XYZ file of C-alpha atoms in Angstrom:
483
model
C 15.796 23.594 -4.233
C 16.343 21.323 -7.284
C 20.054 22.050 -7.209
C 20.278 21.236 -3.535
C 18.297 17.959 -4.051
C 20.689 16.994 -6.911
C 23.735 17.623 -4.711
C 22.187 15.667 -1.858
C 21.594 12.730 -4.261
C 25.135 12.782 -5.548
C 26.454 12.764 -1.979
C 24.182 9.896 -1.161
C 25.213 7.792 -4.154
C 28.891 8.412 -3.290
C 28.210 7.331 0.321
C 26.311 4.227 -0.923
C 29.156 3.240 -3.175
C 31.645 3.462 -0.291
C 29.456 1.048 1.600
C 29.668 -1.477 -1.248
C 26.127 -0.960 -2.671
C 26.543 -1.957 -6.312
C 24.418 -2.353 -9.414
C 27.336 -3.982 -11.315
C 26.517 -7.192 -13.155
C 29.754 -8.594 -11.829
C 30.178 -9.798 -8.267
C 33.856 -8.826 -8.340
C 33.504 -5.183 -7.376
C 35.523 -2.885 -5.162
C 34.182 -0.259 -2.761
C 35.208 2.485 -5.232
C 32.741 1.233 -7.814
C 29.679 3.499 -8.342
C 26.533 1.877 -6.960
C 24.599 3.180 -9.992
C 25.344 3.543 -13.706
C 26.178 -0.030 -14.651
C 22.622 -1.338 -14.698
C 20.408 1.373 -13.128
C 20.106 5.115 -12.734
C 17.942 7.421 -10.669
C 15.241 8.942 -12.813
C 11.918 10.728 -12.512
C 8.605 9.176 -13.615
C 5.931 11.912 -12.990
C 3.033 9.680 -13.848
C 4.405 6.478 -12.473
C 5.535 6.893 -8.909
C 7.832 9.905 -9.122
C 11.478 9.270 -8.422
C 12.500 5.696 -9.239
C 15.167 3.557 -10.931
C 15.529 3.248 -14.720
C 17.424 0.729 -16.768
C 20.611 2.074 -18.438
C 20.842 -1.025 -20.584
C 18.642 -3.881 -21.599
C 18.044 -6.255 -18.681
C 16.939 -9.819 -18.748
C 14.330 -11.288 -16.441
C 15.873 -12.839 -13.354
C 19.113 -10.905 -13.671
C 20.728 -9.575 -10.525
C 20.403 -5.814 -10.691
C 21.383 -4.511 -7.236
C 23.379 -5.735 -4.173
C 23.257 -4.120 -0.768
C 25.713 -5.501 1.867
C 24.434 -6.352 5.279
C 26.539 -3.543 6.780
C 24.697 -0.996 4.656
C 21.277 -2.020 5.949
C 19.759 0.152 8.644
C 18.563 -2.384 11.205
C 18.013 -2.182 14.943
C 20.998 -4.467 15.366
C 23.282 -2.115 13.390
C 22.018 0.970 15.141
C 22.609 -0.495 18.649
C 26.035 -1.859 17.665
C 27.163 1.644 16.706
C 25.493 3.540 19.445
C 26.078 2.212 22.962
C 23.764 4.748 24.621
C 20.954 3.727 22.372
C 21.573 0.032 22.995
C 21.584 0.472 26.787
C 18.401 2.559 26.752
C 16.525 0.071 24.554
C 17.374 -2.847 26.912
C 15.577 -0.952 29.694
C 12.365 -1.163 27.658
C 11.807 -4.848 26.904
C 8.090 -4.402 26.216
C 8.589 -2.344 23.026
C 8.102 -4.048 19.731
C 10.936 -4.466 17.169
C 9.148 -1.947 14.920
C 9.008 0.630 17.712
C 12.707 0.154 18.448
C 13.656 0.653 14.785
C 11.478 3.766 14.594
C 13.051 5.278 17.727
C 16.468 4.381 16.252
C 15.561 6.220 13.152
C 14.566 9.327 15.146
C 17.786 9.045 17.182
C 19.870 9.171 14.046
C 17.864 12.082 12.670
C 18.390 13.871 16.006
C 22.166 13.590 15.520
C 22.013 15.507 12.293
C 25.247 15.639 10.241
C 27.128 13.591 12.908
C 25.108 10.502 12.073
C 26.750 8.051 9.706
C 23.338 7.708 8.064
C 22.919 11.406 7.393
C 23.362 11.214 3.556
C 20.694 8.507 3.525
C 18.248 10.290 5.784
C 18.263 13.368 3.598
C 16.686 11.149 0.898
C 13.605 10.481 3.007
C 10.409 12.376 2.318
C 9.392 14.908 4.992
C 5.950 13.323 5.438
C 3.802 10.409 4.223
C 0.245 9.777 3.190
C -0.438 6.478 4.967
C -3.765 5.998 6.681
C -2.192 6.840 10.047
C -1.389 10.320 8.671
C -4.980 10.984 7.623
C -6.840 13.682 9.573
C -10.525 13.398 10.568
C -11.652 15.124 7.348
C -9.647 12.834 5.060
C -10.772 9.776 7.026
C -14.452 10.716 6.581
C -13.813 11.290 2.909
C -13.185 7.603 2.402
C -16.988 7.122 2.924
C -16.982 3.337 3.130
C -17.176 2.046 6.710
C -14.476 -0.625 6.381
C -11.990 2.011 5.131
C -12.947 4.566 7.733
C -12.525 1.960 10.456
C -9.065 0.928 9.054
C -7.936 4.516 9.017
C -9.144 5.203 12.533
C -7.519 2.022 13.816
C -4.230 3.040 12.130
C -4.349 6.478 13.679
C -5.093 5.137 17.160
C -2.366 2.586 16.903
C 0.221 5.210 15.847
C -0.736 7.429 18.813
C -0.676 4.521 21.249
C 2.796 3.369 20.079
C 4.050 6.972 20.324
C 2.919 7.138 23.931
C 4.657 3.875 24.689
C 8.038 5.093 23.343
C 7.908 8.579 24.816
C 9.910 7.712 27.915
C 12.689 6.040 25.864
C 12.899 9.065 23.560
C 13.255 11.367 26.583
C 15.981 9.160 27.963
C 17.849 9.568 24.653
C 17.501 13.347 25.039
C 15.939 13.856 21.618
C 15.292 17.464 20.655
C 11.662 18.666 21.122
C 10.769 18.401 17.362
C 11.730 14.700 17.444
C 9.525 13.986 20.487
C 6.372 15.183 18.843
C 3.630 12.949 17.484
C 4.347 14.465 13.949
C 7.955 13.122 14.150
C 6.675 9.723 15.300
C 4.315 9.561 12.326
C 7.237 10.344 10.037
C 9.365 7.605 11.625
C 6.619 4.979 11.754
C 5.608 5.963 8.144
C 9.229 5.403 7.113
C 9.267 1.990 8.697
C 5.877 1.038 7.208
C 6.574 2.167 3.650
C 10.294 1.625 3.174
C 11.424 -1.409 5.180
C 12.202 -4.787 3.607
C 11.988 -8.264 5.148
C 15.049 -9.762 6.883
C 14.885 -13.152 8.657
C 16.390 -11.964 12.019
C 14.164 -9.008 12.767
C 10.391 -8.676 12.382
C 10.734 -4.889 11.954
C 12.701 -5.457 8.744
C 15.471 -3.219 7.457
C 15.853 0.136 5.714
C 17.700 -0.517 2.532
C 19.569 2.399 0.947
C 19.060 2.608 -2.835
C 16.913 -0.511 -2.693
C 14.036 1.625 -1.448
C 14.234 3.702 -4.688
C 12.337 1.046 -6.545
C 8.660 1.858 -7.222
C 5.965 -0.728 -6.806
C 4.535 -3.128 -9.355
C 1.604 -5.269 -8.364
C 2.004 -9.025 -8.921
C -0.396 -10.178 -11.651
C -3.089 -12.517 -10.443
C -3.069 -15.910 -12.248
C -6.790 -15.299 -13.078
C -9.742 -13.370 -11.746
C -12.202 -15.530 -13.723
C -13.918 -17.909 -11.355
C -15.050 -20.042 -14.398
C -11.418 -20.877 -15.007
C -11.019 -22.140 -11.529
C -13.295 -25.092 -11.724
C -12.762 -28.861 -12.070
C -9.801 -28.356 -14.399
C -7.683 -26.604 -11.760
C -6.419 -28.988 -9.054
C -6.632 -27.822 -5.464
C -4.484 -28.669 -2.385
C -5.828 -28.775 1.147
C -3.770 -26.826 3.729
C -3.424 -27.783 7.350
C -6.032 -25.138 8.365
C -8.580 -26.625 5.931
C -8.247 -23.914 3.301
C -8.230 -24.830 -0.376
C -5.478 -23.434 -2.550
C -4.930 -24.093 -6.260
C -1.602 -25.085 -7.821
C -1.662 -21.874 -9.801
C -1.947 -19.921 -6.621
C 0.955 -21.878 -5.115
C 3.092 -21.046 -8.160
C 2.187 -17.375 -7.977
C 2.976 -17.109 -4.284
C 6.535 -18.340 -5.037
C 7.305 -15.406 -7.217
C 5.545 -12.433 -5.562
C 8.786 -10.970 -4.173
C 11.719 -9.955 -6.419
C 14.253 -9.280 -3.673
C 15.463 -10.818 -0.483
C 18.412 -11.148 1.969
C 20.852 -13.936 0.915
C 22.677 -15.283 3.912
C 25.473 -17.055 1.993
C 26.735 -13.678 0.665
C 25.465 -11.468 3.507
C 23.755 -9.048 1.094
C 20.297 -7.956 0.050
C 19.847 -8.923 -3.593
C 17.333 -7.469 -6.117
C 16.393 -9.310 -9.350
C 14.586 -8.176 -12.451
C 10.978 -9.313 -12.413
C 10.785 -9.250 -16.191
C 12.775 -8.142 -19.247
C 13.459 -4.399 -19.448
C 14.607 -2.193 -22.312
C 17.020 0.670 -21.836
C 15.181 3.633 -20.348
C 12.318 1.536 -18.792
C 11.480 2.069 -15.158
C 12.599 -1.018 -13.177
C 9.968 -2.016 -10.708
C 9.788 -4.066 -7.554
C 6.965 -6.218 -6.253
C 6.503 -5.685 -2.495
C 3.860 -8.423 -2.469
C 0.082 -8.684 -3.107
C -1.894 -5.704 -1.706
C -5.349 -4.266 -2.166
C -5.580 -0.526 -2.725
C -6.654 -0.023 0.891
C -3.654 -1.974 2.081
C -1.351 -0.008 -0.161
C -2.815 3.211 1.247
C -2.458 1.911 4.752
C 1.186 0.817 4.538
C 2.680 2.806 1.682
C 0.544 5.922 1.200
C -0.364 5.368 -2.471
C -2.765 3.347 -4.536
C -3.005 2.021 -8.105
C -5.737 2.989 -10.574
C -5.266 -0.446 -12.127
C -4.581 -2.957 -9.360
C -5.314 -6.583 -10.316
C -5.162 -7.503 -6.601
C -7.763 -4.977 -5.447
C -10.922 -6.224 -3.719
C -14.288 -4.818 -2.785
C -16.040 -6.300 0.310
C -19.809 -6.099 0.811
C -21.733 -7.233 3.883
C -23.423 -10.645 3.387
C -26.472 -12.134 5.040
C -25.692 -13.533 8.533
C -26.444 -17.104 7.561
C -24.162 -16.957 4.495
C -20.975 -16.890 6.659
C -21.839 -20.235 8.263
C -22.731 -22.049 5.041
C -19.156 -22.651 3.750
C -15.715 -22.970 5.300
C -14.300 -20.046 3.434
C -12.449 -17.342 5.338
C -14.241 -14.000 5.408
C -11.243 -12.419 3.549
C -11.969 -14.669 0.595
C -15.491 -13.367 0.067
C -14.975 -10.332 -2.126
C -15.481 -8.833 -5.592
C -12.600 -8.599 -8.160
C -11.669 -5.395 -9.904
C -13.489 -6.577 -13.038
C -16.700 -6.999 -11.056
C -16.682 -10.800 -10.879
C -17.242 -12.312 -7.452
C -14.359 -14.313 -6.028
C -14.570 -18.089 -6.259
C -15.398 -18.293 -2.556
C -18.087 -15.617 -2.708
C -19.669 -17.115 -5.802
C -19.641 -20.621 -4.299
C -21.176 -19.327 -1.061
C -23.966 -17.384 -2.949
C -24.677 -20.332 -5.141
C -25.059 -22.629 -2.189
C -27.138 -20.008 -0.267
C -29.458 -19.650 -3.303
C -30.388 -23.328 -3.324
C -33.505 -24.025 -1.269
C -32.684 -25.357 2.222
C -34.404 -28.608 1.543
C -32.189 -29.237 -1.492
C -28.764 -28.182 -0.157
C -27.824 -31.653 1.201
C -27.970 -33.120 -2.349
C -25.591 -30.451 -3.815
C -23.128 -29.825 -1.021
C -20.517 -32.054 -2.718
C -20.633 -29.705 -5.733
C -19.950 -26.450 -3.808
C -16.218 -26.447 -4.532
C -16.529 -27.543 -8.146
C -16.787 -24.045 -9.569
C -19.874 -25.048 -11.539
C -23.453 -23.768 -11.407
C -25.572 -25.765 -9.001
C -28.735 -24.895 -11.014
C -29.943 -22.203 -13.330
C -32.508 -21.036 -10.796
C -29.990 -20.665 -7.961
C -27.574 -18.848 -10.285
C -30.216 -16.266 -11.104
C -31.144 -15.843 -7.436
C -27.423 -15.364 -6.517
C -26.878 -12.779 -9.199
C -29.965 -10.805 -8.390
C -29.040 -10.780 -4.719
C -25.523 -9.473 -5.590
C -26.981 -6.766 -7.860
C -29.338 -5.593 -5.083
C -26.589 -5.625 -2.513
C -24.174 -3.558 -4.674
C -26.908 -1.068 -5.560
C -27.858 -0.703 -1.961
C -24.233 -0.173 -0.949
C -23.795 2.553 -3.620
C -27.091 4.351 -2.796
C -26.171 4.980 0.900
C -22.909 6.753 -0.028
C -22.761 10.518 -0.069
C -21.466 10.773 -3.723
C -21.634 8.781 -6.911
C -18.608 7.549 -8.854
C -19.102 10.269 -11.604
C -19.325 12.908 -8.918
C -16.053 11.623 -7.335
C -14.455 11.886 -10.753
C -15.665 15.436 -11.104
C -14.409 16.398 -7.702
C -10.944 14.999 -8.479
C -10.895 17.139 -11.637
C -11.945 20.200 -9.636
C -9.001 19.608 -7.120
C -6.533 19.011 -9.963
C -7.573 22.271 -11.631
C -7.378 24.102 -8.348
C -3.778 22.963 -7.874
C -3.017 24.277 -11.426
C -4.818 27.613 -11.439
C -5.485 28.140 -7.676
C -9.235 28.768 -8.174
C -12.306 26.737 -7.160
C -15.464 26.919 -9.333
C -18.546 28.596 -7.955
C -20.048 26.523 -5.144
C -23.535 27.168 -6.413
C -22.667 25.576 -9.772
C -21.658 22.260 -8.184
C -23.865 19.296 -7.285
C -24.963 19.540 -3.630
C -22.876 16.580 -2.320
C -19.655 18.002 -3.880
C -20.526 21.536 -2.689
C -21.026 20.256 0.870
C -17.715 18.445 0.882
C -15.803 21.215 -0.641
C -17.233 23.710 1.873
C -16.176 21.404 4.688
C -12.652 21.454 3.351
C -12.589 25.239 2.941
C -13.858 25.642 6.510
C -11.023 23.406 7.728
C -8.442 25.371 5.628
C -9.835 28.883 5.603
C -6.948 30.425 3.730
C -7.332 28.205 0.684
C -9.746 30.249 -1.419
C -8.641 33.681 -0.282
C -4.903 33.208 -0.624
C -4.569 30.412 -3.110
C -2.398 27.299 -3.080
C 0.874 29.252 -3.330
C 0.214 30.754 0.102
C -1.282 27.541 1.658
C 0.505 25.937 4.556
C 2.255 22.646 4.001
C -0.393 21.051 6.214
C -3.187 22.245 3.890
C -1.203 21.142 0.839
C -0.780 17.664 2.300
C -4.477 17.583 3.306
C -5.494 18.167 -0.335
C -3.212 15.304 -1.485
C -4.639 12.935 1.118
C -8.167 14.160 0.338
C -7.528 13.203 -3.337
C -6.259 9.808 -2.319
C -9.438 9.225 -0.301
C -11.663 10.320 -3.186
C -9.717 8.161 -5.657
C -9.948 5.132 -3.359
C -13.743 5.438 -2.899
C -14.145 6.081 -6.596
C -12.320 2.834 -7.507
C -14.345 0.980 -4.845
C -17.591 2.191 -6.482
C -16.364 1.271 -9.933
C -15.834 -2.296 -8.779
C -19.490 -2.424 -7.485
C -20.796 -0.919 -10.749
C -18.835 -3.481 -12.732
C -20.252 -6.202 -10.498
C -23.784 -5.052 -11.312
C -23.007 -5.163 -15.090
C -21.456 -8.578 -14.768
C -24.300 -10.144 -12.885
C -26.870 -8.616 -15.214
C -25.029 -10.199 -18.165
C -24.971 -13.602 -16.460
C -28.735 -13.384 -15.888
C -29.337 -12.521 -19.546
C -27.216 -15.400 -20.693
């Protein structure tokens, strides 16, 4: 298998070079130039995203490291230009979204097999994804938190609805039965969701050969400390009335390290920082929480500076300030966001005194010692309540992850009777769903069961990180009260 994969990769890189994809520092390249080896090389990073791109030399921040010509981008426009039948069929379905058209186009090329000009590229795609739309009922329930369960159910429903909408078009294209199935649609839509990059002329984006080998690096937040976002940090008022700081404006301008450059008709990738030879070169896709990463890309980060934990507020809190609900969250370090803290501080002031302090709400400063203590105690109680209603604790989630990792190594589960009841119940539910797991071991498991374990682990890890944020919030608020 490894030999075949290596041969496929070599064929793909040769194909990419012929299309003019280049990592040469010089813009004066010919089509015969290798697309890799001058600046980058394909490498494996087992604990940091798997296959990715490594630096073959020292690279400076801001340096151009990869160019992909427009003709090498898989777009709906390119696919229709090179396949008249596909173009005619698509025009008969004007109600389909640009994303649906690109996904059908991808399946249409896969249906062609070796006769597709994109075949070397298609062989580099994974066979399945772990986005929320791919989660089954068991994995969805394993997320435990209502917001996450709702997001997964919504993603699953949306995928099935979009599949139903494109079924007629796929039949008209005479796709083989395996490419008409929902499973194939999940693969195609997962490919679009997790691998496409922005282009100005198509909302669906483009599939970018070699460029989609970069693994993700989260943009660093300017600060998660709300005390640093007070009077000393100037704010600008947007047209919709939202306040945004100058530091946030600066950060927004450098969240993306790649883009299509019209003047040279190529997609260009730039180094986001200095790299030493052998380092993994990473790409920022933008700012995402872990739930958003799971929804769109099928992975999450154990250390994500942009992660957020949302908790339900009192009904009257939402009407007190002009903050958007998406701004009312808890940071990974347990500190409430500026908007959440400001709202809690204002809410904690007695109603009869609010009018006298309303002008201080956006200052970032305490309104009074008494209201600060009330706000912190409310947040502590809310976090504790949110944790108590969940089926497992954070330590139990950690233990369950270790159990699953050991099972994948030695193919044996521990005795159910030796496990805490919540873990035993969850494990029994999984075994019932995949009855051959314990009796036959992971070596004999179906690919569906293997993928289910991986998605289950992602669900457990996500809920564990969520609970850790709430626990950190309790510690932070307790420290504030003591001070």
